Amino acid sequence: MDEEAKMGTCHLLDLPWEDVLIPHILCHLPLQHIVSLQRVSKHFHSLIQVYLANCRTFNLSPVGPCIPKEAFCSMLKDNKVLQSLSLQNCSDWVTDKELLPVIGQNQHLHRVDMNGCACLTRHSLVAVSLSCTHLQHLGLAHCEWVDSLSLRSLADHCGGLQSIDLTACRQLKDDAICYLAKKCLKLTSLSLAVNANVTDESVEEVAKNCRSLEQLDLTGCLRVRNQSIRTLAEYCPKLQSLKVNHCHNVTESSLDPLRKRNVVIDVEPPLQRALVLLQDVLGFAPFINLQI
């Protein structure tokens, strides 16, 4: 009876690793649980190593501050099939030394998120552009090390780019952004927010070259004016969202045509703004007949 029970017992690790455990179980676990499983036993450690060598998506955002850089290098040392890599919340420790080997052996990456990685340098962006020629989505928000030369390298080698976040990349000026727009014609989402160097020249070049643009963030671009917003309305029929908060030279005269196309704009029309201010002062919203 004991022998029959023993023969009928099936342990988790008895299931096929590459056909069952990895594609149907481990792929649904958050990374912190994957890391913990490595410590259970030698067999689990071996399983996790196989999983990490074959995973397509690697998202460090939830556990970034808690992962030692040595662990990051160890986890991805055998992976050559990554398609998506997120390094958000890793700004305290990730440098070129850790990232360059991973980028160099993963040429199929189509999404890379380096938002806020302040310790990287332009060498990482150049490596991405040279190795990941099929890149479609790139996050570089608050990476102040991004410069004109590295962005030009990206534009030259990643013409299929669809979205890029350049928020607060303050080294960039019109010449680099215009170059990007001329090379990456498939852009649908672009953020140039919080960059005082951005002018109408950049916005107009983006509008005329990236006709499929759906989302544009110009928050805090103080030198952008009505002229480029009108160009945007003319050349980008697919535009769905426009952010121009704190763009003090952009007025309702250029925004109104976009509102009529149901483009979502992050600033209210003047009348609505006035009503909100009035409500703050009076404590209630007065009735105003808007049809007069």
PDB file of C-alpha atoms in Angstrom:
ATOM      1  CA  MET A   1       0.000   0.000   0.000  1.00  0.00           C
ATOM      2  CA  ASP A   2       2.837   2.392   0.872  1.00  0.00           C
ATOM      3  CA  GLU A   3       4.568   1.609  -2.409  1.00  0.00           C
ATOM      4  CA  GLU A   4       1.372   2.334  -4.368  1.00  0.00           C
ATOM      5  CA  ALA A   5       0.923   5.653  -2.553  1.00  0.00           C
ATOM      6  CA  LYS A   6       4.524   6.551  -3.218  1.00  0.00           C
ATOM      7  CA  MET A   7       4.172   5.731  -6.916  1.00  0.00           C
ATOM      8  CA  GLY A   8       1.012   7.877  -7.110  1.00  0.00           C
ATOM      9  CA  THR A   9       2.639  10.945  -5.538  1.00  0.00           C
ATOM     10  CA  CYS A  10       3.542  13.754  -7.948  1.00  0.00           C
ATOM     11  CA  HIS A  11       5.697  16.685  -6.844  1.00  0.00           C
ATOM     12  CA  LEU A  12       5.634  20.113  -8.462  1.00  0.00           C
ATOM     13  CA  LEU A  13       9.116  19.722  -9.871  1.00  0.00           C
ATOM     14  CA  ASP A  14       8.117  16.434 -11.497  1.00  0.00           C
ATOM     15  CA  LEU A  15       6.078  18.387 -14.036  1.00  0.00           C
ATOM     16  CA  PRO A  16       7.862  19.232 -17.316  1.00  0.00           C
ATOM     17  CA  TRP A  17       9.819  22.429 -16.711  1.00  0.00           C
ATOM     18  CA  GLU A  18       9.949  24.023 -20.156  1.00  0.00           C
ATOM     19  CA  ASP A  19       6.527  22.786 -21.299  1.00  0.00           C
ATOM     20  CA  VAL A  20       4.457  23.328 -18.141  1.00  0.00           C
ATOM     21  CA  LEU A  21       6.130  25.080 -15.187  1.00  0.00           C
ATOM     22  CA  ILE A  22       7.853  27.908 -17.046  1.00  0.00           C
ATOM     23  CA  PRO A  23       5.200  28.920 -19.627  1.00  0.00           C
ATOM     24  CA  HIS A  24       2.107  28.251 -17.501  1.00  0.00           C
ATOM     25  CA  ILE A  25       3.087  28.874 -13.855  1.00  0.00           C
ATOM     26  CA  LEU A  26       6.309  30.821 -13.342  1.00  0.00           C
ATOM     27  CA  CYS A  27       5.444  33.388 -16.000  1.00  0.00           C
ATOM     28  CA  HIS A  28       2.522  34.545 -13.802  1.00  0.00           C
ATOM     29  CA  LEU A  29       4.591  35.089 -10.646  1.00  0.00           C
ATOM     30  CA  PRO A  30       5.990  38.505  -9.697  1.00  0.00           C
ATOM     31  CA  LEU A  31       9.756  38.801  -9.786  1.00  0.00           C
ATOM     32  CA  GLN A  32      10.105  38.995  -5.999  1.00  0.00           C
ATOM     33  CA  HIS A  33       8.526  35.523  -5.717  1.00  0.00           C
ATOM     34  CA  ILE A  34      10.804  34.188  -8.434  1.00  0.00           C
ATOM     35  CA  VAL A  35      13.822  35.431  -6.495  1.00  0.00           C
ATOM     36  CA  SER A  36      12.527  33.838  -3.289  1.00  0.00           C
ATOM     37  CA  LEU A  37      11.945  30.484  -4.970  1.00  0.00           C
ATOM     38  CA  GLN A  38      15.638  30.227  -5.785  1.00  0.00           C
ATOM     39  CA  ARG A  39      16.380  29.783  -2.079  1.00  0.00           C
ATOM     40  CA  VAL A  40      14.002  26.856  -1.518  1.00  0.00           C
ATOM     41  CA  SER A  41      16.287  24.094  -2.761  1.00  0.00           C
ATOM     42  CA  LYS A  42      18.937  23.274  -5.345  1.00  0.00           C
ATOM     43  CA  HIS A  43      16.269  21.920  -7.684  1.00  0.00           C
ATOM     44  CA  PHE A  44      14.208  25.103  -7.428  1.00  0.00           C
ATOM     45  CA  HIS A  45      17.373  27.128  -8.007  1.00  0.00           C
ATOM     46  CA  SER A  46      18.022  25.165 -11.197  1.00  0.00           C
ATOM     47  CA  LEU A  47      14.416  25.666 -12.316  1.00  0.00           C
ATOM     48  CA  ILE A  48      14.591  29.427 -11.787  1.00  0.00           C
ATOM     49  CA  GLN A  49      17.870  29.634 -13.697  1.00  0.00           C
ATOM     50  CA  VAL A  50      16.200  27.935 -16.665  1.00  0.00           C
ATOM     51  CA  TYR A  51      13.252  30.328 -16.347  1.00  0.00           C
ATOM     52  CA  LEU A  52      15.455  33.432 -16.194  1.00  0.00           C
ATOM     53  CA  ALA A  53      17.442  32.285 -19.212  1.00  0.00           C
ATOM     54  CA  ASN A  54      14.239  32.010 -21.246  1.00  0.00           C
ATOM     55  CA  CYS A  55      12.024  34.841 -19.953  1.00  0.00           C
ATOM     56  CA  ARG A  56      10.919  37.438 -22.505  1.00  0.00           C
ATOM     57  CA  THR A  57       9.903  40.160 -20.024  1.00  0.00           C
ATOM     58  CA  PHE A  58      12.004  41.347 -17.094  1.00  0.00           C
ATOM     59  CA  ASN A  59      10.447  44.059 -14.935  1.00  0.00           C
ATOM     60  CA  LEU A  60      12.496  45.298 -11.984  1.00  0.00           C
ATOM     61  CA  SER A  61      10.159  48.196 -11.136  1.00  0.00           C
ATOM     62  CA  PRO A  62       8.478  46.590  -8.087  1.00  0.00           C
ATOM     63  CA  VAL A  63      11.738  45.390  -6.488  1.00  0.00           C
ATOM     64  CA  GLY A  64      14.390  47.646  -7.999  1.00  0.00           C
ATOM     65  CA  PRO A  65      15.705  49.247  -4.781  1.00  0.00           C
ATOM     66  CA  CYS A  66      15.955  45.842  -3.078  1.00  0.00           C
ATOM     67  CA  ILE A  67      17.905  44.015  -5.786  1.00  0.00           C
ATOM     68  CA  PRO A  68      21.711  44.047  -5.421  1.00  0.00           C
ATOM     69  CA  LYS A  69      23.501  44.824  -8.667  1.00  0.00           C
ATOM     70  CA  GLU A  70      25.286  41.483  -8.434  1.00  0.00           C
ATOM     71  CA  ALA A  71      21.930  39.693  -8.389  1.00  0.00           C
ATOM     72  CA  PHE A  72      20.790  41.585 -11.495  1.00  0.00           C
ATOM     73  CA  CYS A  73      23.897  40.501 -13.402  1.00  0.00           C
ATOM     74  CA  SER A  74      23.530  36.912 -12.222  1.00  0.00           C
ATOM     75  CA  MET A  75      19.844  36.647 -13.122  1.00  0.00           C
ATOM     76  CA  LEU A  76      20.279  37.760 -16.728  1.00  0.00           C
ATOM     77  CA  LYS A  77      23.743  36.407 -17.525  1.00  0.00           C
ATOM     78  CA  ASP A  78      22.361  33.555 -19.674  1.00  0.00           C
ATOM     79  CA  ASN A  79      19.377  35.348 -21.201  1.00  0.00           C
ATOM     80  CA  LYS A  80      19.546  36.136 -24.914  1.00  0.00           C
ATOM     81  CA  VAL A  81      15.829  36.294 -25.707  1.00  0.00           C
ATOM     82  CA  LEU A  82      14.584  39.349 -23.752  1.00  0.00           C
ATOM     83  CA  GLN A  83      11.960  41.442 -25.497  1.00  0.00           C
ATOM     84  CA  SER A  84      11.041  43.848 -22.691  1.00  0.00           C
ATOM     85  CA  LEU A  85      13.294  45.280 -19.964  1.00  0.00           C
ATOM     86  CA  SER A  86      12.170  47.732 -17.281  1.00  0.00           C
ATOM     87  CA  LEU A  87      14.710  49.337 -14.949  1.00  0.00           C
ATOM     88  CA  GLN A  88      12.462  51.850 -13.219  1.00  0.00           C
ATOM     89  CA  ASN A  89      13.314  52.299  -9.519  1.00  0.00           C
ATOM     90  CA  CYS A  90      16.868  51.032 -10.105  1.00  0.00           C
ATOM     91  CA  SER A  91      18.435  54.470 -10.181  1.00  0.00           C
ATOM     92  CA  ASP A  92      20.420  53.890  -6.981  1.00  0.00           C
ATOM     93  CA  TRP A  93      22.585  51.133  -8.390  1.00  0.00           C
ATOM     94  CA  VAL A  94      22.281  50.407 -12.124  1.00  0.00           C
ATOM     95  CA  THR A  95      25.241  51.700 -14.156  1.00  0.00           C
ATOM     96  CA  ASP A  96      26.672  51.050 -17.596  1.00  0.00           C
ATOM     97  CA  LYS A  97      28.747  48.230 -16.138  1.00  0.00           C
ATOM     98  CA  GLU A  98      25.650  46.207 -15.238  1.00  0.00           C
ATOM     99  CA  LEU A  99      23.497  47.159 -18.220  1.00  0.00           C
ATOM    100  CA  LEU A 100      25.842  46.981 -21.218  1.00  0.00           C
ATOM    101  CA  PRO A 101      26.353  43.178 -21.122  1.00  0.00           C
ATOM    102  CA  VAL A 102      22.594  42.611 -20.939  1.00  0.00           C
ATOM    103  CA  ILE A 103      21.925  44.938 -23.874  1.00  0.00           C
ATOM    104  CA  GLY A 104      24.752  43.439 -25.910  1.00  0.00           C
ATOM    105  CA  GLN A 105      23.372  39.895 -25.790  1.00  0.00           C
ATOM    106  CA  ASN A 106      19.672  40.760 -26.215  1.00  0.00           C
ATOM    107  CA  GLN A 107      19.191  42.036 -29.733  1.00  0.00           C
ATOM    108  CA  HIS A 108      15.459  41.260 -29.791  1.00  0.00           C
ATOM    109  CA  LEU A 109      14.492  43.906 -27.244  1.00  0.00           C
ATOM    110  CA  HIS A 110      11.549  45.972 -28.464  1.00  0.00           C
ATOM    111  CA  ARG A 111      10.789  47.768 -25.175  1.00  0.00           C
ATOM    112  CA  VAL A 112      13.349  49.312 -22.798  1.00  0.00           C
ATOM    113  CA  ASP A 113      12.438  51.487 -19.823  1.00  0.00           C
ATOM    114  CA  MET A 114      15.348  53.418 -18.307  1.00  0.00           C
ATOM    115  CA  ASN A 115      13.209  56.163 -16.747  1.00  0.00           C
ATOM    116  CA  GLY A 116      15.020  57.838 -13.873  1.00  0.00           C
ATOM    117  CA  CYS A 117      18.247  55.828 -14.213  1.00  0.00           C
ATOM    118  CA  ALA A 118      20.503  58.742 -13.342  1.00  0.00           C
ATOM    119  CA  CYS A 119      23.708  56.712 -12.984  1.00  0.00           C
ATOM    120  CA  LEU A 120      23.766  55.547 -16.593  1.00  0.00           C
ATOM    121  CA  THR A 121      25.601  57.474 -19.330  1.00  0.00           C
ATOM    122  CA  ARG A 122      25.188  58.100 -23.036  1.00  0.00           C
ATOM    123  CA  HIS A 123      27.077  54.837 -23.663  1.00  0.00           C
ATOM    124  CA  SER A 124      24.000  52.859 -22.589  1.00  0.00           C
ATOM    125  CA  LEU A 125      21.765  54.662 -25.074  1.00  0.00           C
ATOM    126  CA  VAL A 126      24.312  54.173 -27.864  1.00  0.00           C
ATOM    127  CA  ALA A 127      24.487  50.465 -26.982  1.00  0.00           C
ATOM    128  CA  VAL A 128      20.692  50.197 -27.143  1.00  0.00           C
ATOM    129  CA  SER A 129      20.634  51.883 -30.537  1.00  0.00           C
ATOM    130  CA  LEU A 130      23.347  49.628 -31.981  1.00  0.00           C
ATOM    131  CA  SER A 131      22.108  46.327 -30.535  1.00  0.00           C
ATOM    132  CA  CYS A 132      18.321  46.735 -30.475  1.00  0.00           C
ATOM    133  CA  THR A 133      17.505  47.825 -34.009  1.00  0.00           C
ATOM    134  CA  HIS A 134      13.907  46.557 -33.670  1.00  0.00           C
ATOM    135  CA  LEU A 135      13.218  48.787 -30.660  1.00  0.00           C
ATOM    136  CA  GLN A 136       9.674  50.192 -30.544  1.00  0.00           C
ATOM    137  CA  HIS A 137       9.270  51.746 -27.074  1.00  0.00           C
ATOM    138  CA  LEU A 138      11.910  53.600 -25.039  1.00  0.00           C
ATOM    139  CA  GLY A 139      11.641  55.380 -21.689  1.00  0.00           C
ATOM    140  CA  LEU A 140      14.311  57.968 -20.883  1.00  0.00           C
ATOM    141  CA  ALA A 141      12.408  60.318 -18.568  1.00  0.00           C
ATOM    142  CA  HIS A 142      14.660  62.251 -16.200  1.00  0.00           C
ATOM    143  CA  CYS A 143      17.815  60.830 -17.788  1.00  0.00           C
ATOM    144  CA  GLU A 144      19.706  64.094 -18.005  1.00  0.00           C
ATOM    145  CA  TRP A 145      22.737  62.322 -19.478  1.00  0.00           C
ATOM    146  CA  VAL A 146      20.908  61.891 -22.811  1.00  0.00           C
ATOM    147  CA  ASP A 147      22.627  64.190 -25.302  1.00  0.00           C
ATOM    148  CA  SER A 148      22.330  65.087 -28.957  1.00  0.00           C
ATOM    149  CA  LEU A 149      24.867  62.542 -30.228  1.00  0.00           C
ATOM    150  CA  SER A 150      23.319  59.569 -28.419  1.00  0.00           C
ATOM    151  CA  LEU A 151      19.803  60.544 -29.560  1.00  0.00           C
ATOM    152  CA  ARG A 152      21.033  60.852 -33.148  1.00  0.00           C
ATOM    153  CA  SER A 153      22.519  57.354 -32.884  1.00  0.00           C
ATOM    154  CA  LEU A 154      19.127  56.089 -31.716  1.00  0.00           C
ATOM    155  CA  ALA A 155      17.373  57.801 -34.622  1.00  0.00           C
ATOM    156  CA  ASP A 156      19.842  56.372 -37.159  1.00  0.00           C
ATOM    157  CA  HIS A 157      19.465  52.755 -36.035  1.00  0.00           C
ATOM    158  CA  CYS A 158      15.926  52.480 -34.602  1.00  0.00           C
ATOM    159  CA  GLY A 159      13.700  53.843 -37.344  1.00  0.00           C
ATOM    160  CA  GLY A 160      10.767  51.705 -36.188  1.00  0.00           C
ATOM    161  CA  LEU A 161      10.488  53.500 -32.853  1.00  0.00           C
ATOM    162  CA  GLN A 162       6.846  54.096 -31.909  1.00  0.00           C
ATOM    163  CA  SER A 163       7.067  55.804 -28.518  1.00  0.00           C
ATOM    164  CA  ILE A 164       9.772  57.626 -26.609  1.00  0.00           C
ATOM    165  CA  ASP A 165       9.681  59.518 -23.319  1.00  0.00           C
ATOM    166  CA  LEU A 166      12.241  62.337 -23.201  1.00  0.00           C
ATOM    167  CA  THR A 167      10.751  64.133 -20.200  1.00  0.00           C
ATOM    168  CA  ALA A 168      13.344  66.373 -18.502  1.00  0.00           C
ATOM    169  CA  CYS A 169      16.159  65.356 -20.884  1.00  0.00           C
ATOM    170  CA  ARG A 170      17.383  68.918 -20.615  1.00  0.00           C
ATOM    171  CA  GLN A 171      20.519  68.574 -22.740  1.00  0.00           C
ATOM    172  CA  LEU A 172      18.406  68.058 -25.843  1.00  0.00           C
ATOM    173  CA  LYS A 173      17.729  70.983 -28.147  1.00  0.00           C
ATOM    174  CA  ASP A 174      15.739  71.503 -31.320  1.00  0.00           C
ATOM    175  CA  ASP A 175      18.383  70.089 -33.654  1.00  0.00           C
ATOM    176  CA  ALA A 176      18.396  66.649 -31.998  1.00  0.00           C
ATOM    177  CA  ILE A 177      14.611  66.442 -31.694  1.00  0.00           C
ATOM    178  CA  CYS A 178      14.123  67.482 -35.324  1.00  0.00           C
ATOM    179  CA  TYR A 179      16.620  64.818 -36.398  1.00  0.00           C
ATOM    180  CA  LEU A 180      14.687  62.202 -34.431  1.00  0.00           C
ATOM    181  CA  ALA A 181      11.417  63.284 -36.045  1.00  0.00           C
ATOM    182  CA  LYS A 182      12.850  62.992 -39.558  1.00  0.00           C
ATOM    183  CA  LYS A 183      14.202  59.485 -38.921  1.00  0.00           C
ATOM    184  CA  CYS A 184      11.462  57.931 -36.767  1.00  0.00           C
ATOM    185  CA  LEU A 185       8.366  58.458 -38.874  1.00  0.00           C
ATOM    186  CA  LYS A 186       6.294  55.842 -37.010  1.00  0.00           C
ATOM    187  CA  LEU A 187       6.217  57.714 -33.698  1.00  0.00           C
ATOM    188  CA  THR A 188       2.783  57.638 -32.096  1.00  0.00           C
ATOM    189  CA  SER A 189       3.720  58.829 -28.591  1.00  0.00           C
ATOM    190  CA  LEU A 190       6.316  61.463 -27.666  1.00  0.00           C
ATOM    191  CA  SER A 191       7.094  63.387 -24.497  1.00  0.00           C
ATOM    192  CA  LEU A 192       9.287  66.490 -24.625  1.00  0.00           C
ATOM    193  CA  ALA A 193       8.014  67.755 -21.280  1.00  0.00           C
ATOM    194  CA  VAL A 194      10.016  69.901 -18.857  1.00  0.00           C
ATOM    195  CA  ASN A 195      12.589  71.073 -21.387  1.00  0.00           C
ATOM    196  CA  ALA A 196      12.998  74.813 -21.791  1.00  0.00           C
ATOM    197  CA  ASN A 197      15.084  74.273 -24.952  1.00  0.00           C
ATOM    198  CA  VAL A 198      12.121  72.959 -26.956  1.00  0.00           C
ATOM    199  CA  THR A 199      10.650  75.534 -29.340  1.00  0.00           C
ATOM    200  CA  ASP A 200       8.115  75.674 -32.164  1.00  0.00           C
ATOM    201  CA  GLU A 201      10.799  74.303 -34.487  1.00  0.00           C
ATOM    202  CA  SER A 202      10.765  70.905 -32.758  1.00  0.00           C
ATOM    203  CA  VAL A 203       6.974  70.665 -32.548  1.00  0.00           C
ATOM    204  CA  GLU A 204       6.495  71.611 -36.203  1.00  0.00           C
ATOM    205  CA  GLU A 205       9.093  69.087 -37.371  1.00  0.00           C
ATOM    206  CA  VAL A 206       7.429  66.368 -35.315  1.00  0.00           C
ATOM    207  CA  ALA A 207       4.017  67.313 -36.714  1.00  0.00           C
ATOM    208  CA  LYS A 208       5.146  67.307 -40.356  1.00  0.00           C
ATOM    209  CA  ASN A 209       7.065  64.023 -40.175  1.00  0.00           C
ATOM    210  CA  CYS A 210       5.182  61.916 -37.610  1.00  0.00           C
ATOM    211  CA  ARG A 211       1.725  61.933 -39.168  1.00  0.00           C
ATOM    212  CA  SER A 212       0.535  59.004 -37.014  1.00  0.00           C
ATOM    213  CA  LEU A 213       1.210  60.853 -33.750  1.00  0.00           C
ATOM    214  CA  GLU A 214      -1.464  60.162 -31.128  1.00  0.00           C
ATOM    215  CA  GLN A 215       0.025  61.517 -27.888  1.00  0.00           C
ATOM    216  CA  LEU A 216       2.271  64.532 -27.355  1.00  0.00           C
ATOM    217  CA  ASP A 217       3.418  65.898 -24.002  1.00  0.00           C
ATOM    218  CA  LEU A 218       4.775  69.469 -24.040  1.00  0.00           C
ATOM    219  CA  THR A 219       4.218  70.204 -20.347  1.00  0.00           C
ATOM    220  CA  GLY A 220       6.440  73.050 -19.229  1.00  0.00           C
ATOM    221  CA  CYS A 221       7.878  73.782 -22.683  1.00  0.00           C
ATOM    222  CA  LEU A 222       7.818  77.527 -22.149  1.00  0.00           C
ATOM    223  CA  ARG A 223       8.988  78.499 -25.644  1.00  0.00           C
ATOM    224  CA  VAL A 224       6.258  76.632 -27.521  1.00  0.00           C
ATOM    225  CA  ARG A 225       3.686  78.970 -29.103  1.00  0.00           C
ATOM    226  CA  ASN A 226       0.387  78.863 -30.962  1.00  0.00           C
ATOM    227  CA  GLN A 227       2.046  78.591 -34.360  1.00  0.00           C
ATOM    228  CA  SER A 228       3.337  75.065 -33.787  1.00  0.00           C
ATOM    229  CA  ILE A 229       0.073  73.909 -32.184  1.00  0.00           C
ATOM    230  CA  ARG A 230      -1.783  74.985 -35.324  1.00  0.00           C
ATOM    231  CA  THR A 231       0.722  73.018 -37.410  1.00  0.00           C
ATOM    232  CA  LEU A 232       0.123  70.039 -35.158  1.00  0.00           C
ATOM    233  CA  ALA A 233      -3.622  70.286 -35.742  1.00  0.00           C
ATOM    234  CA  GLU A 234      -3.081  70.466 -39.493  1.00  0.00           C
ATOM    235  CA  TYR A 235      -0.655  67.567 -39.947  1.00  0.00           C
ATOM    236  CA  CYS A 236      -1.635  65.077 -37.213  1.00  0.00           C
ATOM    237  CA  PRO A 237      -5.213  63.880 -37.797  1.00  0.00           C
ATOM    238  CA  LYS A 238      -4.792  60.926 -35.395  1.00  0.00           C
ATOM    239  CA  LEU A 239      -3.840  63.064 -32.385  1.00  0.00           C
ATOM    240  CA  GLN A 240      -5.758  61.952 -29.289  1.00  0.00           C
ATOM    241  CA  SER A 241      -3.966  63.624 -26.376  1.00  0.00           C
ATOM    242  CA  LEU A 242      -2.036  66.876 -25.988  1.00  0.00           C
ATOM    243  CA  LYS A 243      -0.468  68.165 -22.782  1.00  0.00           C
ATOM    244  CA  VAL A 244       0.409  71.863 -22.714  1.00  0.00           C
ATOM    245  CA  ASN A 245       0.113  72.732 -19.031  1.00  0.00           C
ATOM    246  CA  HIS A 246       2.477  75.586 -18.117  1.00  0.00           C
ATOM    247  CA  CYS A 247       2.988  76.421 -21.799  1.00  0.00           C
ATOM    248  CA  HIS A 248       2.062  80.042 -21.194  1.00  0.00           C
ATOM    249  CA  ASN A 249       2.382  81.072 -24.846  1.00  0.00           C
ATOM    250  CA  VAL A 250      -0.181  78.511 -26.000  1.00  0.00           C
ATOM    251  CA  THR A 251      -3.674  79.979 -25.974  1.00  0.00           C
ATOM    252  CA  GLU A 252      -7.208  78.844 -26.699  1.00  0.00           C
ATOM    253  CA  SER A 253      -7.084  80.154 -30.270  1.00  0.00           C
ATOM    254  CA  SER A 254      -4.817  77.251 -31.252  1.00  0.00           C
ATOM    255  CA  LEU A 255      -6.331  74.678 -28.902  1.00  0.00           C
ATOM    256  CA  ASP A 256      -9.975  75.173 -29.868  1.00  0.00           C
ATOM    257  CA  PRO A 257      -9.725  73.361 -33.261  1.00  0.00           C
ATOM    258  CA  LEU A 258      -8.237  70.365 -31.455  1.00  0.00           C
ATOM    259  CA  ARG A 259     -10.988  70.373 -28.828  1.00  0.00           C
ATOM    260  CA  LYS A 260     -13.558  70.265 -31.627  1.00  0.00           C
ATOM    261  CA  ARG A 261     -11.866  67.041 -32.795  1.00  0.00           C
ATOM    262  CA  ASN A 262     -12.245  65.628 -29.258  1.00  0.00           C
ATOM    263  CA  VAL A 263      -8.509  65.706 -28.584  1.00  0.00           C
ATOM    264  CA  VAL A 264      -7.959  65.380 -24.828  1.00  0.00           C
ATOM    265  CA  ILE A 265      -6.130  68.497 -23.617  1.00  0.00           C
ATOM    266  CA  ASP A 266      -4.867  68.869 -20.055  1.00  0.00           C
ATOM    267  CA  VAL A 267      -5.851  72.536 -19.654  1.00  0.00           C
ATOM    268  CA  GLU A 268      -9.455  73.671 -19.376  1.00  0.00           C
ATOM    269  CA  PRO A 269     -10.933  76.308 -21.714  1.00  0.00           C
ATOM    270  CA  PRO A 270     -10.768  79.837 -20.286  1.00  0.00           C
ATOM    271  CA  LEU A 271     -14.450  79.943 -19.252  1.00  0.00           C
ATOM    272  CA  GLN A 272     -14.207  76.676 -17.319  1.00  0.00           C
ATOM    273  CA  ARG A 273     -11.026  77.866 -15.615  1.00  0.00           C
ATOM    274  CA  ALA A 274     -12.750  81.092 -14.633  1.00  0.00           C
ATOM    275  CA  LEU A 275     -15.715  79.177 -13.193  1.00  0.00           C
ATOM    276  CA  VAL A 276     -13.408  76.994 -11.128  1.00  0.00           C
ATOM    277  CA  LEU A 277     -11.629  80.058  -9.718  1.00  0.00           C
ATOM    278  CA  LEU A 278     -14.958  81.713  -9.003  1.00  0.00           C
ATOM    279  CA  GLN A 279     -16.169  78.615  -7.198  1.00  0.00           C
ATOM    280  CA  ASP A 280     -13.011  78.637  -5.061  1.00  0.00           C
ATOM    281  CA  VAL A 281     -13.654  82.253  -4.097  1.00  0.00           C
ATOM    282  CA  LEU A 282     -17.429  82.066  -3.547  1.00  0.00           C
ATOM    283  CA  GLY A 283     -17.620  78.535  -2.225  1.00  0.00           C
ATOM    284  CA  PHE A 284     -20.238  77.534  -4.816  1.00  0.00           C
ATOM    285  CA  ALA A 285     -20.580  77.448  -8.606  1.00  0.00           C
ATOM    286  CA  PRO A 286     -22.819  80.253  -9.945  1.00  0.00           C
ATOM    287  CA  PHE A 287     -25.320  79.412 -12.669  1.00  0.00           C
ATOM    288  CA  ILE A 288     -24.316  80.883 -15.989  1.00  0.00           C
ATOM    289  CA  ASN A 289     -26.341  80.388 -19.172  1.00  0.00           C
ATOM    290  CA  LEU A 290     -23.652  79.324 -21.651  1.00  0.00           C
ATOM    291  CA  GLN A 291     -26.124  79.519 -24.557  1.00  0.00           C
ATOM    292  CA  ILE A 292     -26.478  83.310 -24.421  1.00  0.00           C
TER     293      ILE A 292
END
